[in-house]
CSV table of C-alpha atoms and ligand atoms in Angstrom, one decimal:
chain,number,residue,atom,x,y,z
A,239,MET,CA,127.5,69.0,122.4
A,240,VAL,CA,124.0,70.6,122.9
A,241,ALA,CA,121.4,68.6,120.8
A,242,GLY,CA,118.2,70.1,122.1
A,243,VAL,CA,116.7,72.9,124.3
A,244,GLY,CA,113.3,73.4,126.0
A,245,SER,CA,111.7,75.3,128.8
A,246,ARG,CA,108.6,75.4,130.9
A,247,LEU,CA,106.9,78.3,132.9
A,248,PRO,CA,104.1,78.0,135.4
A,249,SER,CA,100.8,79.3,134.2
A,250,ARG,CA,100.3,82.1,136.7
A,251,CYS,CA,101.9,85.4,135.7
A,252,VAL,CA,102.5,88.0,138.5
A,253,THR,CA,103.0,91.5,137.4
A,254,ASN,CA,104.8,94.4,139.3
A,255,ASP,CA,101.4,96.0,139.9
A,256,ASP,CA,100.2,92.8,141.4
A,257,LEU,CA,103.0,92.9,143.9
A,258,ALA,CA,102.6,96.6,144.7
A,259,ARG,CA,99.1,95.7,146.1
A,260,THR,CA,100.6,94.0,149.1
A,261,LEU,CA,104.2,95.4,149.2
A,262,ASP,CA,105.6,98.9,149.5
A,263,THR,CA,107.0,98.9,146.0
A,264,SER,CA,106.0,100.1,142.5
A,265,ASP,CA,106.1,99.0,138.9
A,266,GLU,CA,108.4,102.1,138.2
A,267,TRP,CA,110.9,101.1,140.9
A,268,ILE,CA,111.0,97.5,139.9
A,269,ARG,CA,111.4,98.3,136.2
A,270,ALA,CA,114.0,100.9,136.8
A,271,ARG,CA,116.2,99.0,139.4
A,272,THR,CA,115.9,95.5,137.9
A,273,GLY,CA,114.4,95.5,134.4
A,274,ILE,CA,111.6,93.1,135.4
A,275,ALA,CA,108.1,93.6,134.3
A,276,ARG,CA,106.6,90.2,135.3
A,277,ARG,CA,107.4,86.8,136.6
A,278,TYR,CA,105.6,83.4,136.8
A,279,VAL,CA,104.7,81.6,140.1
A,280,ALA,CA,103.9,78.0,140.5
A,281,ASP,CA,100.6,77.1,142.1
A,282,ALA,CA,100.5,74.9,145.2
A,283,GLY,CA,100.1,71.7,143.1
A,284,THR,CA,103.1,72.3,140.9
A,285,ASP,CA,106.5,71.2,142.2
A,286,THR,CA,110.1,71.9,140.8
A,287,SER,CA,110.0,68.4,139.4
A,288,ASP,CA,106.9,69.2,137.3
A,289,LEU,CA,108.5,72.2,135.7
A,290,ALA,CA,111.7,70.4,135.3
A,291,ALA,CA,110.0,67.4,133.5
A,292,GLY,CA,108.1,69.9,131.3
A,293,ALA,CA,111.3,71.6,130.2
A,294,ALA,CA,113.0,68.2,129.7
A,295,GLU,CA,110.2,66.9,127.5
A,296,ARG,CA,110.5,69.8,125.1
A,297,ALA,CA,114.3,69.5,125.1
A,298,LEU,CA,114.0,65.9,124.1
A,299,ALA,CA,111.5,66.8,121.4
A,300,SER,CA,113.9,69.4,120.2
A,301,ALA,CA,116.7,66.9,120.0
A,302,ARG,CA,114.4,64.3,118.4
A,303,LEU,CA,115.5,61.9,121.1
A,304,SER,CA,113.1,59.4,122.5
A,305,PRO,CA,113.1,58.8,126.4
A,306,ALA,CA,114.7,55.5,125.8
A,307,GLY,CA,117.8,57.1,124.5
A,308,VAL,CA,118.4,59.1,127.8
A,309,ASP,CA,120.8,57.6,130.4
A,310,THR,CA,121.4,60.4,132.8
A,311,VAL,CA,119.3,63.3,134.3
A,312,ILE,CA,120.9,66.1,136.2
A,313,VAL,CA,118.8,68.8,137.9
A,314,ALA,CA,120.3,72.0,139.2
A,315,THR,CA,118.0,73.6,141.7
A,316,THR,CA,117.9,75.7,144.9
A,317,THR,CA,114.3,74.5,145.5
A,318,PRO,CA,114.2,70.7,145.4
A,319,ASP,CA,110.9,69.1,145.9
A,320,ARG,CA,112.2,67.8,149.3
A,321,PRO,CA,115.4,68.2,151.3
A,322,CYS,CA,115.9,64.4,150.8
A,323,PRO,CA,116.1,62.7,148.3
A,324,ALA,CA,117.2,64.6,145.2
A,325,THR,CA,114.6,65.9,142.6
A,326,ALA,CA,116.2,64.3,139.6
A,327,PRO,CA,115.0,60.7,140.1
A,328,THR,CA,111.4,62.1,140.5
A,329,VAL,CA,111.9,64.0,137.1
A,330,ALA,CA,113.2,60.7,135.5
A,331,ALA,CA,110.2,58.9,136.8
A,332,LYS,CA,107.8,61.6,135.6
A,333,LEU,CA,109.4,61.4,132.2
A,334,GLY,CA,109.2,57.6,132.2
A,335,LEU,CA,112.9,57.1,131.7
A,336,GLY,CA,113.4,53.9,133.6
A,337,PRO,CA,116.5,53.1,135.8
A,338,VAL,CA,118.7,56.1,134.5
A,339,ALA,CA,121.3,57.8,136.7
A,340,ALA,CA,119.7,60.9,138.2
A,341,PHE,CA,121.1,63.4,140.7
A,342,ASP,CA,120.9,67.1,141.7
A,343,VAL,CA,123.5,69.8,141.6
A,344,SER,CA,123.3,72.7,144.1
A,345,ALA,CA,125.1,75.8,143.1
A,346,VAL,CA,122.2,78.3,143.3
A,347,CYS,CA,122.2,80.7,140.3
A,348,SER,CA,125.4,79.1,138.9
A,349,GLY,CA,123.8,75.6,139.2
A,350,PHE,CA,123.1,75.1,135.5
A,351,LEU,CA,126.7,75.8,134.5
A,352,TYR,CA,127.8,73.4,137.2
A,353,ALA,CA,125.4,70.8,135.9
A,354,LEU,CA,126.6,71.3,132.3
A,355,ALA,CA,130.2,70.8,133.4
A,356,THR,CA,129.2,67.7,135.2
A,357,ALA,CA,127.4,66.3,132.2
A,358,SER,CA,130.2,67.1,129.9
A,359,GLY,CA,132.6,65.3,132.1
A,360,LEU,CA,130.4,62.2,132.3
A,361,ILE,CA,130.1,62.1,128.5
A,362,ALA,CA,133.9,62.6,128.0
A,363,SER,CA,134.7,59.8,130.5
A,364,GLY,CA,132.2,57.4,128.7
A,365,ALA,CA,130.0,57.1,131.7
A,366,ALA,CA,127.1,58.7,129.8
A,367,GLU,CA,125.9,59.2,126.2
A,368,HIS,CA,122.8,61.4,126.4
A,369,VAL,CA,122.4,63.6,129.4
A,370,VAL,CA,119.3,65.8,130.1
A,371,VAL,CA,120.6,68.9,132.0
A,372,ILE,CA,117.9,71.0,133.7
A,373,GLY,CA,117.8,74.1,135.7
A,374,ALA,CA,114.5,74.3,137.6
A,375,GLU,CA,113.1,76.4,140.4
A,376,THR,CA,110.1,77.1,142.5
A,377,PHE,CA,111.9,80.0,144.1
A,378,SER,CA,108.7,81.6,145.2
A,379,ARG,CA,108.4,78.9,148.0
A,380,ILE,CA,111.5,80.2,149.8
A,381,LEU,CA,110.8,83.9,149.4
A,382,ASP,CA,109.7,86.0,152.4
A,383,PRO,CA,106.5,87.6,151.1
A,384,ALA,CA,107.1,90.7,153.2
A,385,ASP,CA,110.6,91.3,151.9
A,386,ARG,CA,110.3,93.6,149.0
A,387,SER,CA,114.1,93.4,148.3
A,388,THR,CA,113.8,89.7,147.2
A,389,SER,CA,110.2,88.9,146.4
A,390,VAL,CA,110.1,91.4,143.4
A,391,ILE,CA,113.1,89.8,141.8
A,392,PHE,CA,112.7,86.1,141.7
A,393,GLY,CA,110.4,83.9,139.6
A,394,ASP,CA,109.7,80.2,139.0
A,395,GLY,CA,110.5,78.2,135.8
A,396,ALA,CA,112.7,75.5,134.2
A,397,GLY,CA,115.0,75.2,131.2
A,398,ALA,CA,116.7,72.2,129.9
A,399,VAL,CA,119.2,71.0,127.3
A,400,VAL,CA,120.1,67.6,125.9
A,401,LEU,CA,123.9,67.0,125.8
A,402,ARG,CA,125.6,64.2,123.8
A,403,ALA,CA,129.0,63.4,122.4
A,404,GLY,CA,130.2,65.5,119.5
A,405,THR,CA,133.2,67.0,117.8
A,406,PRO,CA,134.7,70.5,118.6
A,407,ASP,CA,134.0,71.8,115.1
A,408,GLU,CA,130.3,70.8,115.1
A,409,PRO,CA,127.5,73.4,115.7
A,410,GLY,CA,126.4,72.6,119.3
A,411,ALA,CA,129.9,72.0,120.6
A,412,LEU,CA,130.5,72.9,124.2
A,413,GLY,CA,133.9,74.7,124.5
A,414,PRO,CA,136.0,75.4,127.6
A,415,LEU,CA,134.1,75.7,130.9
A,416,LEU,CA,135.3,77.3,134.2
A,417,LEU,CA,133.9,77.2,137.5
A,418,GLY,CA,134.7,78.9,140.8
A,419,SER,CA,133.5,79.5,144.4
A,420,ASP,CA,134.2,81.6,147.5
A,421,GLY,CA,132.6,80.2,150.6
A,422,THR,CA,133.6,83.2,152.7
A,423,GLY,CA,130.6,84.8,151.1
A,424,VAL,CA,128.2,82.2,152.3
A,425,ASP,CA,126.0,84.7,154.2
A,426,LEU,CA,125.5,87.0,151.3
A,427,ILE,CA,123.0,84.8,149.5
A,428,THR,CA,121.4,82.2,151.9
A,429,VAL,CA,118.5,80.4,153.5
A,430,PRO,CA,120.1,80.2,156.9
A,431,ALA,CA,117.8,77.7,158.6
A,432,GLY,CA,116.3,74.3,157.6
A,433,GLY,CA,119.5,72.2,157.7
A,434,PRO,CA,120.2,69.7,160.5
A,435,GLY,CA,122.6,72.2,162.1
A,436,ARG,CA,119.9,74.9,162.3
A,437,PRO,CA,116.4,73.5,162.3
A,438,ASP,CA,113.6,75.7,161.1
A,439,ALA,CA,111.0,77.6,163.1
A,440,ALA,CA,109.6,74.3,164.5
A,441,GLY,CA,113.1,73.6,165.8
A,442,ALA,CA,112.9,76.9,167.5
A,443,ASP,CA,116.5,78.3,167.3
A,444,THR,CA,116.1,80.6,164.2
A,445,GLY,CA,112.7,81.9,164.3
A,446,SER,CA,110.5,81.7,161.1
A,447,ALA,CA,112.5,84.4,159.3
A,448,GLY,CA,115.5,81.9,159.1
A,449,ARG,CA,113.4,79.7,156.7
A,450,TYR,CA,113.4,82.4,154.0
A,451,PHE,CA,115.9,83.4,151.4
A,452,THR,CA,117.9,86.4,152.1
A,453,MET,CA,120.3,88.4,149.8
A,454,GLN,CA,122.6,91.3,150.5
A,455,GLY,CA,121.8,92.8,147.1
A,456,LYS,CA,124.2,95.8,147.0
A,457,LYS,CA,127.3,93.6,147.8
A,458,VAL,CA,126.2,90.9,145.6
A,459,PHE,CA,125.6,93.2,142.6
A,460,TRP,CA,129.3,94.2,142.3
A,461,LEU,CA,130.6,90.7,143.1
A,462,ALA,CA,128.4,89.4,140.3
A,463,VAL,CA,129.8,91.9,137.8
A,464,GLN,CA,133.3,91.3,138.8
A,465,ARG,CA,133.3,87.4,139.0
A,466,MET,CA,131.2,86.9,135.8
A,467,GLY,CA,133.5,89.4,134.0
A,468,GLU,CA,136.7,87.6,135.1
A,469,CYS,CA,135.6,84.1,134.3
A,470,ALA,CA,134.0,85.0,131.0
A,471,ALA,CA,137.4,86.6,130.0
A,472,THR,CA,139.3,83.5,131.0
A,473,VAL,CA,136.9,81.3,129.0
A,474,LEU,CA,137.2,83.5,126.0
A,475,GLY,CA,141.0,83.2,126.1
A,476,ARG,CA,140.8,79.4,126.6
A,477,ALA,CA,138.4,79.1,123.6
A,478,GLY,CA,140.8,81.3,121.5
A,479,TRP,CA,137.9,83.7,120.7
A,480,ARG,CA,138.3,87.4,120.5
A,481,VAL,CA,135.5,89.5,122.0
A,482,GLU,CA,134.5,90.4,118.4
A,483,ASP,CA,134.0,86.8,117.7
A,484,VAL,CA,131.2,86.5,120.3
A,485,ASP,CA,127.8,86.5,118.7
A,486,TRP,CA,125.8,86.4,122.0
A,487,LEU,CA,126.5,87.0,125.6
A,488,VAL,CA,124.0,84.8,127.7
A,489,SER,CA,124.6,85.8,131.3
A,490,HIS,CA,122.6,84.9,134.4
A,491,GLN,CA,119.4,87.1,134.4
A,492,ALA,CA,120.0,88.6,137.8
A,493,ASN,CA,119.2,92.2,137.1
A,494,HIS,CA,119.2,94.1,133.8
A,495,ARG,CA,121.7,96.6,135.2
A,496,ILE,CA,124.1,93.8,136.0
A,497,THR,CA,123.9,92.3,132.5
A,498,ALA,CA,124.3,95.7,131.0
A,499,ARG,CA,127.3,96.5,133.1
A,500,LEU,CA,128.8,93.1,132.4
A,501,ALA,CA,128.4,93.4,128.7
A,502,ASP,CA,130.0,96.9,128.8
A,503,GLU,CA,133.0,95.5,130.8
A,504,ILE,CA,133.5,92.6,128.5
A,505,GLY,CA,133.1,94.8,125.3
A,506,ILE,CA,129.9,93.2,123.9
A,507,PRO,CA,127.4,95.6,122.5
A,508,PRO,CA,124.1,95.7,124.4
A,509,GLU,CA,122.1,94.3,121.4
A,510,ARG,CA,124.3,91.1,121.5
A,511,SER,CA,123.4,90.4,125.2
A,512,VAL,CA,120.5,88.1,125.5
A,513,SER,CA,117.9,89.4,127.9
A,514,ASN,CA,114.5,87.9,129.0
A,515,ILE,CA,114.5,89.3,132.6
A,516,ALA,CA,111.6,91.5,131.8
A,517,GLU,CA,109.4,88.4,131.1
A,518,VAL,CA,110.5,86.0,133.8
A,519,GLY,CA,112.5,87.7,136.5
A,520,ASN,CA,115.5,86.1,138.1
A,521,THR,CA,114.8,82.3,137.9
A,522,ALA,CA,118.1,81.3,139.6
A,523,ALA,CA,119.3,77.9,138.2
A,524,ALA,CA,116.8,78.0,135.5
A,525,SER,CA,117.9,81.4,134.2
A,526,ILE,CA,120.5,80.5,131.5
A,527,PRO,CA,118.6,77.6,129.9
A,528,LEU,CA,115.3,79.7,130.0
A,529,ALA,CA,117.2,82.5,128.3
A,530,LEU,CA,118.6,80.1,125.7
A,531,ASP,CA,115.3,78.6,124.9
A,532,HIS,CA,113.5,81.9,124.7
A,533,ALA,CA,116.1,83.4,122.4
A,534,HIS,CA,116.0,80.1,120.3
A,535,ALA,CA,112.2,80.4,120.1
A,536,ARG,CA,112.6,84.0,118.8
A,537,ARG,CA,115.1,82.6,116.2
A,538,LEU,CA,117.8,84.9,117.5
A,539,PHE,CA,120.6,82.3,117.1
A,540,ARG,CA,121.9,80.9,113.9
A,541,PRO,CA,123.6,77.5,113.8
A,542,GLY,CA,127.3,78.1,114.5
A,543,ASP,CA,126.8,81.3,116.5
A,544,ARG,CA,129.3,81.7,119.2
A,545,LEU,CA,127.7,82.0,122.7
A,546,LEU,CA,129.5,83.0,125.9
A,547,LEU,CA,127.5,81.8,128.9
A,548,THR,CA,128.3,83.1,132.4
A,549,ALA,CA,126.6,83.0,135.8
A,550,PHE,CA,127.0,84.0,139.4
A,551,GLY,CA,125.1,83.0,142.5
A,552,GLY,CA,125.0,81.8,146.2
A,553,GLY,CA,127.9,79.9,147.7
A,554,LEU,CA,129.3,82.1,146.5
A,555,THR,CA,129.7,80.4,143.0
A,556,TRP,CA,130.3,81.4,139.5
A,557,GLY,CA,131.0,80.0,136.1
A,558,ALA,CA,131.4,80.5,132.3
A,559,ALA,CA,131.3,78.4,129.2
A,560,ALA,CA,131.8,78.8,125.5
A,561,LEU,CA,129.1,77.2,123.2
A,562,THR,CA,128.4,77.2,119.5
A,563,TRP,CA,124.8,77.1,118.8
A,564,PRO,CA,123.5,73.8,117.3
A,565,ALA,CA,121.3,73.4,114.1
A,566,ILE,CA,118.0,72.7,115.8
A,567,ASP,CA,114.5,73.9,114.9
A,568,PRO,CA,112.3,75.7,117.5
A,569,VAL,CA,109.7,73.0,118.6
B,891,UT7,O1,120.8,85.8,141.5
B,891,UT7,C1,121.9,85.8,142.3
B,891,UT7,C2,122.7,87.1,142.1
B,891,UT7,N1,121.8,88.1,142.4
B,891,UT7,C3,122.2,89.3,142.1
B,891,UT7,O2,123.2,89.5,141.5
B,891,UT7,C4,121.2,90.5,142.6
B,891,UT7,C5,122.1,91.7,142.9
B,891,UT7,N2,121.5,92.8,143.4
B,891,UT7,C6,120.5,93.5,142.8
B,891,UT7,O3,120.0,93.1,141.8
B,891,UT7,C7,120.0,94.8,143.5
B,891,UT7,O4,121.0,95.1,144.5
B,891,UT7,C8,118.6,94.9,144.1
B,891,UT7,C9,117.7,94.8,142.9
B,891,UT7,C10,118.4,93.6,145.0
B,891,UT7,C11,118.4,96.2,144.9
B,891,UT7,O5,118.6,97.2,144.0
B,891,UT7,P1,119.6,98.4,144.5
B,891,UT7,O6,119.6,99.4,143.4
B,891,UT7,O7,120.8,97.8,144.9
B,891,UT7,O8,118.8,99.0,145.7
B,891,UT7,P2,119.2,99.1,147.2
B,891,UT7,O9,119.2,97.8,147.9
B,891,UT7,O10,120.4,100.0,147.3
B,891,UT7,O11,118.0,100.0,147.8
B,891,UT7,C12,117.7,101.3,147.3
B,891,UT7,C13,116.4,101.9,148.0
B,891,UT7,C14,116.4,101.5,149.5
B,891,UT7,O12,115.8,102.6,150.1
B,891,UT7,P3,116.6,103.7,150.9
B,891,UT7,O13,117.4,103.0,151.9
B,891,UT7,O14,117.4,104.4,149.8
B,891,UT7,O15,115.5,104.6,151.4
B,891,UT7,C15,115.6,100.2,149.6
B,891,UT7,O16,114.9,100.1,150.8
B,891,UT7,O17,115.4,101.1,147.4
B,891,UT7,C16,114.6,100.5,148.5
B,891,UT7,N3,114.0,99.3,147.9
B,891,UT7,C17,112.8,99.3,147.3
B,891,UT7,N4,112.0,100.2,147.0
B,891,UT7,C18,110.8,99.9,146.3
B,891,UT7,C19,114.5,98.0,148.0
B,891,UT7,N5,113.6,97.2,147.3
B,891,UT7,C20,112.6,98.0,146.9
B,891,UT7,C21,111.4,97.7,146.2
B,891,UT7,N6,110.6,98.6,145.9
B,891,UT7,N7,111.1,96.4,145.8
């Protein structure tokens, strides 16, 4: 069950007007086509592990759990501090957790749900007791500053939850989870270069553009609506919930038009669909835990509220989960 939640944003806020100074874009276009007003960008001295550790500290405080109680750290990220090793051990060290299990999960914008499923399985098997599950990104590091179709959308940030064993009828209980993928869509959302098979610009075969994140936005838009809609419906069925039983839809904050369309297709009224995209943009793996923490800070959720989580991202990957909100106070 979820026992705590927290988040962390970098201090530098970048507005749409800031971006329009160097890109052929406008505040009007970005707001209308994506719902985004501003996003936060990490400065050169801030790594994904710094944001992740900041979010985890707050989640631990919210769970009233001391670092000594943590045995596992999972970081979902598309933008690790380094290609090797994983970022989670650095996060554990920054938190002073000692020799805990620590590893990353890579599923782009679905990464947090993949990490949540992994944590839940570790707890169910008895391999872990208290897991810090983090979604963290410095996505700005992989954006092409000249590509207006991606650089207006993504932002940096981190969100985290603390997961521990619980009973299904307790507020905080994590219900059925469903994950999926379709690798035939690998080229729709990708950083093509940088791996051993295709070295980056220094390795010469791709040119510098290959180092940057690319997305075929139009195609991805409809796939996101379709896949999130399908897996959210399956999870609802497995949880034994009717659509009317859902208090809040918390979907990946990819684009406000995607979340609106998705809520409409599932049958959830717009005011029951959590949204913080205007404030933070699309933060990829950090999106869902950031949305949870921001909604919690606004006291939107009551203990026992039924939440339907769903995400879609590169891979292609997707997932959904049922969650009842725990009885925790905003920190
Ligand atoms: O997080 C993982 C999952 N991600 C998603 O699900 C994202 C899905 N896709 C999207 O959110 C949207 O497709 C985008 C926001 C990326 C693009 O919005 P769109 O409504 O699909 O725009 P479009 O790509 O069809 O472009 C429409 C026009 C084009 O101009 P022409 O060809 O009609 O003259 C683009 O060149 O808008 C132009 N455009 C822009 N104009 C001003 C594209 N980006 C911009 C921009 N500012 N930033």
